[in-house]
Short mmCIF file of C-alpha atoms in Angstrom, two decimals:
data_model
loop_
_atom_site.label_atom_id
_atom_site.label_comp_id
_atom_site.label_asym_id
_atom_site.label_seq_id
_atom_site.Cartn_x
_atom_site.Cartn_y
_atom_site.Cartn_z
CA MET A 1 0.00 0.00 0.00
CA LYS A 2 1.59 3.28 -1.17
CA LYS A 3 1.45 6.11 1.37
CA ILE A 4 0.49 9.63 0.27
CA MET A 5 1.30 12.96 1.88
CA ILE A 6 -1.00 15.90 1.02
CA TYR A 7 0.73 19.29 0.89
CA PRO A 8 -0.31 22.02 1.62
CA TYR A 9 -3.30 20.47 3.36
CA SER A 10 -6.42 22.55 3.98
CA LYS A 11 -10.03 21.75 4.94
CA ALA A 12 -10.93 21.74 1.24
CA TYR A 13 -9.08 18.41 0.98
CA GLU A 14 -10.80 16.76 3.93
CA PRO A 15 -13.20 14.82 1.63
CA TYR A 16 -10.20 13.09 0.07
CA VAL A 17 -9.13 11.92 3.53
CA LEU A 18 -12.60 10.76 4.57
CA TYR A 19 -13.30 8.82 1.37
CA GLN A 20 -9.87 7.45 0.59
CA GLY A 21 -11.45 4.01 0.24
CA ALA A 22 -11.84 4.97 -3.43
CA LEU A 23 -8.05 4.96 -3.84
CA LYS A 24 -6.44 1.95 -5.47
CA ASP A 25 -3.40 0.50 -3.66
CA MET A 26 -2.83 3.85 -1.92
CA GLU A 27 -3.74 5.54 1.36
CA ILE A 28 -3.46 9.03 2.83
CA SER A 29 -0.78 8.72 5.52
CA SER A 30 0.07 12.33 6.41
CA LEU A 31 -1.39 15.82 6.17
CA VAL A 32 1.09 18.70 6.17
CA SER A 33 0.17 22.35 6.38
CA PRO A 34 2.59 25.30 6.74
CA LYS A 35 3.05 27.07 10.04
CA GLY A 36 0.65 29.98 10.36
CA SER A 37 -2.16 28.25 8.51
CA GLY A 38 -4.07 27.74 11.76
CA LEU A 39 -4.40 24.02 11.08
CA VAL A 40 -1.21 22.58 12.57
CA GLY A 41 -2.00 20.27 15.49
CA ARG A 42 -5.64 19.81 14.56
CA LYS A 43 -6.98 16.33 13.94
CA VAL A 44 -9.10 14.75 11.25
CA CYS A 45 -11.06 11.76 12.57
CA TYR A 46 -13.09 9.26 10.61
CA GLU A 47 -14.26 5.69 11.26
CA GLY A 48 -11.84 5.10 14.12
CA ARG A 49 -8.78 6.56 12.42
CA THR A 50 -7.08 9.88 13.22
CA TRP A 51 -4.73 12.08 11.21
CA GLU A 52 -2.95 14.92 12.99
CA ILE A 53 -2.02 17.86 10.77
CA SER A 54 1.72 18.51 10.91
CA SER A 55 4.00 21.32 9.74
CA ASN A 56 7.08 19.07 9.46
CA TYR A 57 7.32 18.49 5.73
CA THR A 58 10.72 16.76 5.83
CA GLU A 59 9.66 14.27 8.50
CA ALA A 60 6.46 13.41 6.61
CA LEU A 61 8.49 13.10 3.41
CA ASN A 62 10.58 10.35 4.97
CA GLN A 63 7.43 8.40 5.86
CA CYS A 64 5.58 8.54 2.54
CA ASP A 65 5.96 7.15 -0.98
CA ILE A 66 4.04 9.84 -2.85
CA VAL A 67 3.67 13.59 -2.36
CA TRP A 68 0.44 15.12 -3.62
CA PHE A 69 0.90 18.86 -4.22
CA VAL A 70 -2.53 20.51 -4.08
CA ASN A 71 -3.84 24.05 -4.47
CA ASP A 72 -3.60 26.59 -1.66
CA GLU A 73 -6.84 27.74 -0.16
CA LYS A 74 -6.99 30.72 2.22
CA PHE A 75 -3.35 30.45 3.33
CA ARG A 76 -1.29 31.39 0.27
CA LEU A 77 2.23 30.10 -0.30
CA SER A 78 4.82 31.68 -2.55
CA GLU A 79 5.83 29.92 -5.73
CA GLU A 80 9.39 29.80 -4.40
CA GLU A 81 8.25 27.94 -1.27
CA ILE A 82 6.42 25.32 -3.32
CA LYS A 83 9.41 25.02 -5.64
CA LYS A 84 11.67 24.20 -2.68
CA LYS A 85 9.30 21.49 -1.49
CA VAL A 86 9.02 19.97 -4.98
CA LEU A 87 12.81 19.88 -5.39
CA GLU A 88 13.20 18.28 -1.94
CA ALA A 89 10.73 15.54 -2.88
CA VAL A 90 12.47 15.02 -6.22
CA SER A 91 15.91 14.79 -4.56
CA VAL A 92 14.85 11.85 -2.37
CA GLY A 93 13.16 10.01 -5.23
CA LYS A 94 9.52 10.36 -4.19
CA LYS A 95 6.73 9.92 -6.69
CA ILE A 96 4.79 13.15 -7.18
CA ILE A 97 1.19 13.99 -8.04
CA PHE A 98 0.95 17.65 -9.01
CA THR A 99 -2.54 19.12 -9.37
CA ARG A 100 -1.73 22.73 -8.52
CA THR A 101 -3.09 25.30 -10.94
CA VAL A 102 -0.67 26.92 -13.37
CA THR A 103 0.28 30.39 -12.07
CA ALA A 104 -1.01 33.58 -13.66
CA ASP A 105 2.34 34.19 -15.41
CA GLY A 106 2.14 30.77 -17.04
CA ASN A 107 4.74 29.00 -14.91
CA ASN A 108 4.09 25.33 -14.27
CA LEU A 109 6.22 23.86 -11.50
CA ALA A 110 5.17 20.39 -12.64
CA ASP A 111 7.66 20.79 -15.50
CA MET A 112 10.48 20.49 -12.93
CA ILE A 113 9.45 16.95 -11.99
CA PRO A 114 11.33 14.17 -13.82
CA VAL A 115 9.03 12.05 -15.98
CA GLN A 116 9.90 8.87 -14.07
CA GLN A 117 8.78 10.46 -10.77
CA LYS A 118 5.58 12.10 -12.00
CA ILE A 119 2.27 10.28 -11.61
CA LYS A 120 0.18 11.49 -14.53
CA LEU A 121 -3.58 11.79 -14.29
CA GLU A 122 -4.83 11.66 -17.88
CA LYS A 123 -8.09 9.72 -17.67
CA SER A 124 -10.24 12.86 -17.90
CA HIS A 125 -8.21 14.47 -20.66
CA MET A 126 -8.71 11.37 -22.82
CA MET A 127 -12.47 12.03 -22.82
CA GLU A 128 -12.21 15.60 -24.14
CA ASP A 129 -13.03 16.58 -27.73
CA LYS A 130 -13.50 13.04 -29.05
CA LEU A 131 -16.88 13.72 -30.70
CA SER A 132 -17.20 15.88 -33.77
CA GLU A 133 -20.80 17.00 -34.11
CA HIS A 134 -21.62 20.69 -33.73
CA TYR A 135 -24.61 20.05 -31.47
CA CYS A 136 -25.26 18.63 -28.01
CA TYR A 137 -25.89 14.89 -27.86
CA HIS A 138 -28.75 13.31 -25.94
CA ILE A 139 -27.59 11.72 -22.69
CA ASP A 140 -29.41 8.40 -22.25
CA THR A 141 -28.11 7.60 -18.75
CA PRO A 142 -29.87 9.15 -15.71
CA VAL A 143 -27.95 12.24 -14.55
CA LEU A 144 -27.88 13.24 -10.88
CA ILE A 145 -26.70 16.79 -10.26
CA VAL A 146 -25.00 17.77 -6.99
CA TYR A 147 -25.09 21.55 -6.48
CA GLY A 148 -24.57 23.95 -3.59
CA THR A 149 -26.17 27.19 -2.56
CA GLU A 150 -22.56 28.40 -2.20
CA ALA A 151 -18.99 27.12 -2.04
CA GLY A 152 -17.91 25.24 1.09
CA THR A 153 -21.08 23.18 1.50
CA ASP A 154 -19.59 19.65 1.15
CA LYS A 155 -20.37 19.14 -2.55
CA LEU A 156 -17.28 17.00 -3.20
CA ALA A 157 -17.80 14.94 -0.03
CA VAL A 158 -21.45 14.43 -0.97
CA GLN A 159 -20.45 13.25 -4.45
CA LEU A 160 -18.00 10.76 -2.93
CA SER A 161 -20.53 9.60 -0.33
CA LEU A 162 -23.32 9.06 -2.87
CA ARG A 163 -20.94 7.36 -5.29
CA GLU A 164 -19.80 4.97 -2.57
CA GLU A 165 -23.38 4.09 -1.64
CA PHE A 166 -24.56 3.63 -5.25
CA ILE A 167 -21.62 1.28 -5.88
CA HIS A 168 -22.42 -0.57 -2.64
CA LYS A 169 -25.95 -1.15 -3.98
CA GLY A 170 -24.51 -2.65 -7.16
CA TYR A 171 -24.84 0.28 -9.57
CA LYS A 172 -22.12 1.23 -12.03
CA VAL A 173 -21.39 4.91 -11.47
CA ALA A 174 -19.60 7.48 -13.61
CA SER A 175 -18.82 10.53 -11.50
CA ILE A 176 -17.75 13.94 -12.82
CA SER A 177 -16.38 16.00 -9.97
CA SER A 178 -16.98 19.65 -9.20
CA ARG A 179 -13.19 19.90 -8.86
CA VAL A 180 -10.23 19.60 -11.25
CA ASP A 181 -8.18 17.34 -8.94
CA SER A 182 -10.46 14.35 -8.31
CA GLU A 183 -9.17 11.88 -10.89
CA LEU A 184 -7.03 10.03 -8.34
CA TYR A 185 -10.33 8.87 -6.78
CA ASP A 186 -11.54 7.21 -9.98
CA MET A 187 -13.72 10.21 -10.78
CA TYR A 188 -13.59 12.40 -13.84
CA ALA A 189 -12.35 15.91 -13.22
CA MET A 190 -14.13 19.13 -14.03
CA PRO A 191 -12.52 19.86 -17.43
CA LYS A 192 -10.22 22.87 -17.37
CA PHE A 193 -11.82 24.42 -20.44
CA MET A 194 -14.90 25.11 -18.30
CA THR A 195 -12.99 27.47 -16.02
CA GLY A 196 -10.58 28.86 -18.62
CA HIS A 197 -10.90 31.44 -21.38
CA GLU A 198 -9.83 29.39 -24.37
CA CYS A 199 -13.31 29.10 -25.84
CA SER A 200 -16.63 30.93 -25.86
CA GLU A 201 -19.38 30.22 -23.36
CA ALA A 202 -21.49 28.54 -26.06
CA GLU A 203 -18.52 26.36 -27.01
CA LYS A 204 -18.10 25.34 -23.36
CA ILE A 205 -21.68 24.04 -23.30
CA LYS A 206 -21.11 21.91 -26.39
CA ARG A 207 -17.70 20.63 -25.23
CA TYR A 208 -19.00 19.71 -21.78
CA ASN A 209 -21.91 17.83 -23.35
CA HIS A 210 -19.47 15.93 -25.58
CA TYR A 211 -17.29 15.23 -22.54
CA VAL A 212 -20.21 13.65 -20.65
CA LYS A 213 -21.41 11.78 -23.74
CA GLN A 214 -17.95 10.30 -24.34
CA ILE A 215 -17.83 9.13 -20.71
CA GLU A 216 -21.26 7.56 -21.14
CA LEU A 217 -20.18 5.76 -24.33
CA THR A 218 -16.93 4.57 -22.75
CA GLU A 219 -18.15 3.45 -19.33
CA GLU A 220 -21.79 2.53 -20.01
CA PRO A 221 -22.78 3.47 -16.44
CA ASP A 222 -26.13 3.02 -14.71
CA ILE A 223 -26.02 6.59 -13.38
CA ILE A 224 -23.88 9.69 -13.92
CA LEU A 225 -23.13 12.02 -10.98
CA VAL A 226 -22.28 15.58 -12.00
CA GLY A 227 -20.91 18.07 -9.48
CA ILE A 228 -21.42 21.79 -10.03
CA PRO A 229 -18.48 24.01 -8.98
CA GLY A 230 -19.05 26.95 -6.63
CA GLY A 231 -22.50 28.23 -5.79
CA THR A 232 -25.61 28.68 -7.90
CA LEU A 233 -27.18 32.06 -7.14
CA PRO A 234 -25.60 35.38 -6.09
CA TYR A 235 -26.42 36.69 -2.62
CA ASP A 236 -25.70 40.26 -3.64
CA ARG A 237 -23.41 42.20 -5.99
CA ILE A 238 -20.39 41.51 -3.73
CA ASP A 239 -20.96 37.83 -2.88
CA HIS A 240 -22.04 36.92 -6.38
CA ASN A 241 -21.01 33.21 -6.53
CA GLU A 242 -19.67 33.97 -10.03
CA TYR A 243 -23.34 34.61 -10.84
CA GLY A 244 -23.96 30.87 -11.17
CA ILE A 245 -22.59 30.96 -14.72
CA LEU A 246 -21.06 27.46 -14.60
CA ALA A 247 -24.27 26.01 -13.18
CA TYR A 248 -26.23 27.69 -15.96
CA GLU A 249 -23.91 26.42 -18.70
CA ILE A 250 -23.90 22.86 -17.37
CA SER A 251 -27.69 22.93 -17.14
CA PHE A 252 -27.77 23.36 -20.94
CA ALA A 253 -24.98 20.82 -21.53
CA VAL A 254 -26.56 17.88 -19.69
CA PRO A 255 -30.13 17.08 -18.57
CA CYS A 256 -30.95 16.92 -14.88
CA ASP A 257 -33.01 13.87 -14.02
CA GLY A 258 -32.60 14.60 -10.32
CA ALA A 259 -30.54 16.88 -8.07
CA VAL A 260 -29.13 17.03 -4.56
CA MET A 261 -28.85 20.45 -2.94
CA CYS A 262 -26.05 21.23 -0.46
CA MET A 263 -26.58 24.13 1.93
CA PRO A 264 -25.02 25.52 5.13
CA TYR A 265 -26.84 25.21 8.43
CA ASN A 266 -29.23 28.07 9.09
CA PRO A 267 -30.91 28.49 12.50
CA GLY A 268 -34.07 29.65 10.72
CA PHE A 269 -34.29 26.60 8.48
CA CYS A 270 -37.18 24.29 9.40
CA GLY A 271 -36.49 21.54 6.88
CA ASP A 272 -38.60 22.98 4.05
CA PHE A 273 -36.39 23.89 1.06
CA SER A 274 -39.19 23.87 -1.52
CA ASP A 275 -39.02 27.60 -2.32
CA PHE A 276 -35.33 27.39 -3.17
CA ALA A 277 -35.91 24.16 -5.10
CA ASP A 278 -38.59 25.93 -7.15
CA ASP A 279 -36.07 28.66 -8.03
CA MET A 280 -33.54 26.03 -9.08
CA LYS A 281 -36.10 24.33 -11.29
CA LEU A 282 -37.12 27.61 -12.89
CA ILE A 283 -33.58 28.89 -13.55
CA PHE A 284 -31.51 25.73 -14.07
CA ARG A 285 -34.17 23.02 -14.62
CA TYR A 286 -32.79 21.17 -11.57
CA LYS A 287 -35.29 18.69 -10.15
CA THR A 288 -34.18 18.72 -6.52
CA ILE A 289 -34.89 15.42 -4.78
CA CYS A 290 -33.21 15.98 -1.43
CA CYS A 291 -31.07 18.35 0.60
CA HIS A 292 -27.77 17.96 2.47
CA VAL A 293 -27.13 20.27 5.42
CA ALA A 294 -23.40 20.94 5.79
CA ALA A 295 -21.76 21.41 9.18
CA VAL A 296 -21.00 25.07 8.54
CA ILE A 297 -22.78 28.31 9.39
CA PRO A 298 -22.36 31.87 8.01
CA ASP A 299 -20.28 34.14 10.25
CA MET A 300 -22.59 37.14 10.58
CA LYS A 301 -19.90 39.29 12.25
CA THR A 302 -17.57 38.93 9.27
CA MET A 303 -20.42 39.61 6.89
CA SER A 304 -21.39 42.84 8.62
CA GLU A 305 -17.81 44.08 9.03
CA ASN A 306 -16.19 43.03 5.76
CA ARG A 307 -19.19 42.59 3.46
CA LYS A 308 -17.82 39.15 2.71
CA ARG A 309 -19.64 35.89 3.31
CA HIS A 310 -17.59 33.47 5.42
CA LEU A 311 -18.55 30.02 6.76
CA VAL A 312 -17.56 28.70 10.20
CA SER A 313 -17.36 24.97 10.94
CA LEU A 314 -19.77 23.18 13.28
CA GLU A 315 -19.64 19.72 14.82
CA ARG A 316 -21.25 17.10 12.58
CA GLU A 317 -23.00 15.61 15.61
CA PHE A 318 -24.83 18.92 16.01
CA ILE A 319 -26.11 18.63 12.43
CA ASP A 320 -27.25 15.04 13.06
CA VAL A 321 -29.36 16.29 15.98
CA LYS A 322 -30.90 19.02 13.81
CA ILE A 323 -31.70 16.54 11.03
CA LYS A 324 -33.69 14.45 13.53
CA GLN A 325 -35.54 17.56 14.68
CA TYR A 326 -36.50 18.51 11.11
CA ASN A 327 -38.03 15.03 10.76
CA LYS A 328 -38.15 15.31 6.96
CA GLU A 329 -37.73 12.37 4.61
CA ASN A 330 -35.70 14.47 2.13
CA VAL A 331 -33.25 16.36 4.41
CA PHE A 332 -30.04 14.57 5.36
CA ASN A 333 -26.49 14.74 6.57
CA LEU A 334 -25.08 12.81 3.61
CA LEU A 335 -21.69 12.39 5.27
CA ASN A 336 -23.49 10.18 7.76
CA LYS A 337 -23.62 6.57 6.53
CA ASN A 338 -27.27 6.16 7.47
CA GLY A 339 -28.14 9.45 5.79
CA ALA A 340 -26.40 8.40 2.56
CA GLU A 341 -28.23 5.05 2.54
CA ARG A 342 -31.65 6.64 2.98
CA ALA A 343 -30.89 9.37 0.43
CA VAL A 344 -29.83 6.86 -2.25
CA GLU A 345 -33.04 4.89 -1.68
CA LEU A 346 -35.04 8.10 -2.13
CA ILE A 347 -33.07 9.05 -5.25
CA CYS A 348 -33.51 5.58 -6.79
CA ASP A 349 -37.28 5.76 -6.19
CA ALA A 350 -37.45 9.23 -7.76
CA LEU A 351 -35.36 8.33 -10.82
CA SER A 352 -37.19 5.06 -11.44
#
């Protein structure tokens, strides 16, 4: 079993720790975050196992086989700092997965990694631009959309949780992540052309449709899970969620046979999300089947002071208690095994 270190670790990569059962012959052994990130010393616990977040990159390097260099989140690192870490890993012969985004000036630190040490993730790229028609194809396989009212609402973890449960029930699943770095988990990545500027918005719709159709033709799945990056609707002109443009484009590229909504906890929420679901159906044609409540809550102090929406973490046990209080058959904590099982049953009934 090959051991993987994630660097620089942030909460955005927690789903990859929790659902590492999807990895083949690999496991996450260490999480390393730079000093000052506010994460060092914290623990990630799941199903009886604990990972403590460290700042000692060199020590973790000696105990792993593979280093996975991931994107920064809120705590930004200089390109020079990342370069030093890459060269250190190269010098001791470690295998390297590099999914960091190319910098604004076009530099790609992945070019420094010797070919024999680089683990290439090319599964998704092989599905791009294989079909030649100038229209969108019909998708015959049921498509389940996973979207969020905003970023940070567990969309990736929900995709992984649902995928795991569908597979457990015997279904063949093709999963297209809301992220560009999910291929290691046997998912297809969000294609980079969707977030880049190399083609027009109309061209993105056609290319994404062809991408999904090629996956359907190649894998012949029973169901396709599609994750939507970011949020769907703007809160105001400052917190605009990129105006839900990607969600809108994908809604034209692929049909939505059913959808799962991910939202933060709100003290005023009573379990009825029908008004929001109606908006989603009107704007994006999303047929929302159920709702996941994430263990985060908006920080009202930050919002009032900085005019910037910020989410603060809650205990998942607290959310489980609230779910029981809502007593709704379509509101879940989908990171809870029981919640995922019941949600998949509900989704299967709705899609059939």
